[in-house]
Short mmCIF file of C-alpha atoms in Angstrom, two decimals:
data_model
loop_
_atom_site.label_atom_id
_atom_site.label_comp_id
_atom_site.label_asym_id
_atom_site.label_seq_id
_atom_site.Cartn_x
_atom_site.Cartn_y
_atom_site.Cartn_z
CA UNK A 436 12.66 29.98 49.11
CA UNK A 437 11.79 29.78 45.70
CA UNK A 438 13.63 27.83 42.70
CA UNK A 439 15.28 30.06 40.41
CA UNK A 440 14.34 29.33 36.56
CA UNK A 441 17.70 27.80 35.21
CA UNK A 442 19.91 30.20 33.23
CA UNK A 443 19.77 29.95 29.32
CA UNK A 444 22.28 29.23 27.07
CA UNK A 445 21.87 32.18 24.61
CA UNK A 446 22.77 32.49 21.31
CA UNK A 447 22.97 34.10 18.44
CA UNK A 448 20.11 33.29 15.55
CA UNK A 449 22.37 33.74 12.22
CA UNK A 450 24.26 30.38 11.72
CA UNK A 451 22.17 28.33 14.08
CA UNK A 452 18.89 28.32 13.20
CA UNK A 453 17.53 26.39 10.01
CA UNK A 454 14.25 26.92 8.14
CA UNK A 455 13.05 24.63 5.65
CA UNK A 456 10.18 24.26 3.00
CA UNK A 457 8.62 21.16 3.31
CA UNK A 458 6.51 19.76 0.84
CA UNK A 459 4.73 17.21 2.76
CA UNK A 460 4.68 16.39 6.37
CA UNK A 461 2.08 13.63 7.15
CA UNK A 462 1.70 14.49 10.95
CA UNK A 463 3.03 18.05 11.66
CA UNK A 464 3.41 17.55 15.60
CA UNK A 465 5.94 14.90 14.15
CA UNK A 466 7.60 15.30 11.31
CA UNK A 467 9.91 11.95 9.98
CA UNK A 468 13.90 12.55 8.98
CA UNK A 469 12.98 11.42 5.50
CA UNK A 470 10.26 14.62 5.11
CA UNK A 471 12.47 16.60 6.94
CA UNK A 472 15.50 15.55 4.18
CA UNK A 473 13.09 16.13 1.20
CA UNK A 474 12.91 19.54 2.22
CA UNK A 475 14.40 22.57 1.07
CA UNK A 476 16.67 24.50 2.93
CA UNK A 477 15.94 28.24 2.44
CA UNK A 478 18.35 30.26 5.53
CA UNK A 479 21.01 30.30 2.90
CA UNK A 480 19.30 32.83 1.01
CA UNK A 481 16.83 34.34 3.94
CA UNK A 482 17.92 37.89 4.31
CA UNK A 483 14.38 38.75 6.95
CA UNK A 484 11.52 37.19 7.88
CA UNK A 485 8.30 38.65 10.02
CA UNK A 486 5.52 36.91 11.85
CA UNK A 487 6.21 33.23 12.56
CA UNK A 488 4.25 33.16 15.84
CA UNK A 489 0.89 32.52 17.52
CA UNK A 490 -0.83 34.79 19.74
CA UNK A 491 -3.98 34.31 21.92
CA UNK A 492 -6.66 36.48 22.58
CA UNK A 493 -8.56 37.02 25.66
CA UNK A 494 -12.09 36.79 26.44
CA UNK A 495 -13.56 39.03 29.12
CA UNK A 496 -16.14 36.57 31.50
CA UNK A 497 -18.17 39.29 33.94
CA UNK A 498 -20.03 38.16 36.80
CA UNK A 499 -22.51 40.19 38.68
CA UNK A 500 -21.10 39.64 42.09
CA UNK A 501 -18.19 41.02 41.39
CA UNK A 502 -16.66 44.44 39.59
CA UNK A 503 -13.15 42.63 38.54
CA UNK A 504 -13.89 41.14 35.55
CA UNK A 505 -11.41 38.00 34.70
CA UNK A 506 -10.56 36.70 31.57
CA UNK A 507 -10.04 33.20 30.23
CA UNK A 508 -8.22 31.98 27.00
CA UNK A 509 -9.66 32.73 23.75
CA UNK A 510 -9.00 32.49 19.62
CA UNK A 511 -5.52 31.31 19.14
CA UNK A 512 -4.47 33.15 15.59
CA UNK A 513 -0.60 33.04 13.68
CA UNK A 514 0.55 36.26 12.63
CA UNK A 515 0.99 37.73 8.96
CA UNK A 516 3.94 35.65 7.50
CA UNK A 517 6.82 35.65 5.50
CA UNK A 518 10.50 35.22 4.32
CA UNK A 519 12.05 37.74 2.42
CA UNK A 520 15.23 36.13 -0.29
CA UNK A 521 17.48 37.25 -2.06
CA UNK A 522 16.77 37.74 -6.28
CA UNK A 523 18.99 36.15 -8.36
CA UNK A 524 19.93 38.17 -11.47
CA UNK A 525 19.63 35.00 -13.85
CA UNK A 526 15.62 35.02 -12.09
CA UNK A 527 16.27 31.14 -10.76
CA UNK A 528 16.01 31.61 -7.53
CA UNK A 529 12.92 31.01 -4.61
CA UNK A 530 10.41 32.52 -7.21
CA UNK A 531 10.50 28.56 -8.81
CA UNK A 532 10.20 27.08 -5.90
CA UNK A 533 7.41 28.50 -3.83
CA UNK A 534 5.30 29.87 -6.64
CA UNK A 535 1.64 31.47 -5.50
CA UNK A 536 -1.15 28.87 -4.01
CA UNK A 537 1.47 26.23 -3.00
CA UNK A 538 0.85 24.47 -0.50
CA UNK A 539 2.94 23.27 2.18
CA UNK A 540 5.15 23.64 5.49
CA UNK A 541 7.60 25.97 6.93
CA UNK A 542 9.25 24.17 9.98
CA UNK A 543 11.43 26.40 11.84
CA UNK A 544 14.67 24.60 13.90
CA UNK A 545 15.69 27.61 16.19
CA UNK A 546 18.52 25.76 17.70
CA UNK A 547 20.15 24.39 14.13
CA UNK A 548 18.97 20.61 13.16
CA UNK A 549 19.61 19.25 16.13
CA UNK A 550 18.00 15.62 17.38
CA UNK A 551 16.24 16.03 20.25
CA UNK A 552 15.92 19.64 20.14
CA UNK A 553 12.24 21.21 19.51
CA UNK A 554 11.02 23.01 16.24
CA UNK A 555 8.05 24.44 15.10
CA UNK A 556 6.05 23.45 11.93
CA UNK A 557 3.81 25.90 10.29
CA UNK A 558 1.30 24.50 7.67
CA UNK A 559 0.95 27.25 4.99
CA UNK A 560 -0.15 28.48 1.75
CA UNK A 561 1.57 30.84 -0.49
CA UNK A 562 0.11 33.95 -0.87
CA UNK A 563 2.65 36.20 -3.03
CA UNK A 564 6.08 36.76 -4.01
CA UNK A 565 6.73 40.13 -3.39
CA UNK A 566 9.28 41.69 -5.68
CA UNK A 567 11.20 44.42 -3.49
CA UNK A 568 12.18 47.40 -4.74
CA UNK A 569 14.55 49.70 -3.16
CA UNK A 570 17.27 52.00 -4.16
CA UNK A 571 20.28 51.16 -2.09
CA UNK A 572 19.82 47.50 -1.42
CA UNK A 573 20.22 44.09 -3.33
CA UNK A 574 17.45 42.64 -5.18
CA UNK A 575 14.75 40.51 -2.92
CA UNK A 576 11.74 38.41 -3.05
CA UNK A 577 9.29 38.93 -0.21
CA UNK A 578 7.03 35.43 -0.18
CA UNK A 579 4.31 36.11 2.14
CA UNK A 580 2.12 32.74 3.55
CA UNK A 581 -0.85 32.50 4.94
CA UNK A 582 -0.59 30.28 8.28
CA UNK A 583 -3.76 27.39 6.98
CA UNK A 584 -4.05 25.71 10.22
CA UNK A 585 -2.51 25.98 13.92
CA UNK A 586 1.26 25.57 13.68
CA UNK A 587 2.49 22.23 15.13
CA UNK A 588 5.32 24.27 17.99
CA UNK A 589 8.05 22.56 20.38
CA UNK A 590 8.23 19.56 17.76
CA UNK A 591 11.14 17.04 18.99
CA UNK A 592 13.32 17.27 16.04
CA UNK A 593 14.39 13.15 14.83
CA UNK A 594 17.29 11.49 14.65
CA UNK A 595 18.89 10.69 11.28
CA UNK A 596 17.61 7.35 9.93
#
């Protein structure tokens, strides 16, 4: 008989998970408490984000002796990226802080900042700060990244020093 995959704890993403700017990471598969505490906290003011995920590609590898054709891993790409904040109506707000061209890292802590729990770290570039402009809605700035290398995912998240 087979083993059943254990049951998850689920849970719901608003008020548990945490995503930070980082301005420096030295080694993104681990990140130290002290980069981790020089970040910037930014789910306080996240109203959406999109992307924030690899995806892998297939390549097809035919064989003459055979009409299946099987595939084996291929490119390994990040999706289009970003975080979409609230305006403020004084203009201080995200638009200081991650201004187009920076450089640095998103790291994503699904499960809150939790020692010992896994998060992902996503080395990026600004590309924009979208200003969005709807009628029935509050003001928002849409910062869109491009992802500059492979993300760093299922990072053990330190303890406090």
């Amino acid at each position: 008989m087979s083993t059943p995959i254990t049951a998850s704890q689920r849970y719901y993403r608003r008020g548990t998970t945490k995503v930070l700017w980082l301005p420096a990471v030295a080694n993104k598969s681990a990140p130290t408490r002290a980069e981790i505490n020089a970040g910037t906290a930014l789910e306080g003011e996240t109203g959406a984000m999109a992307g924030w995920q690899t995806t892998s590609a297939t390549v097809p590898t035919p064989a003459l002796g055979s009409r299946f054709t099987p595939t084996v891993g291929g490119e390994i790409t990040a999706a289009d990226s970003s975080l979409t904040l609230w305006a403020s109506k004084t203009g201080v707000d995200v638009r200081q802080l991650l201004t187009r061209e920076t450089e640095g890292f998103v790291m994503w802590m699904d499960e809150g900042d939790v020692p010992g729990q896994t998060g992902d770290v996503y080395p990026v570039q600004v590309t924009s700060q979208a200003k969005v402009r709807e009628l029935d809605t509050a003001a928002q700035i849409m910062v869109q990244f491009s992802i500059t290398s492979e993300p760093a995912e299922n990072v053990e998240i330190p303890a406090a020093a």
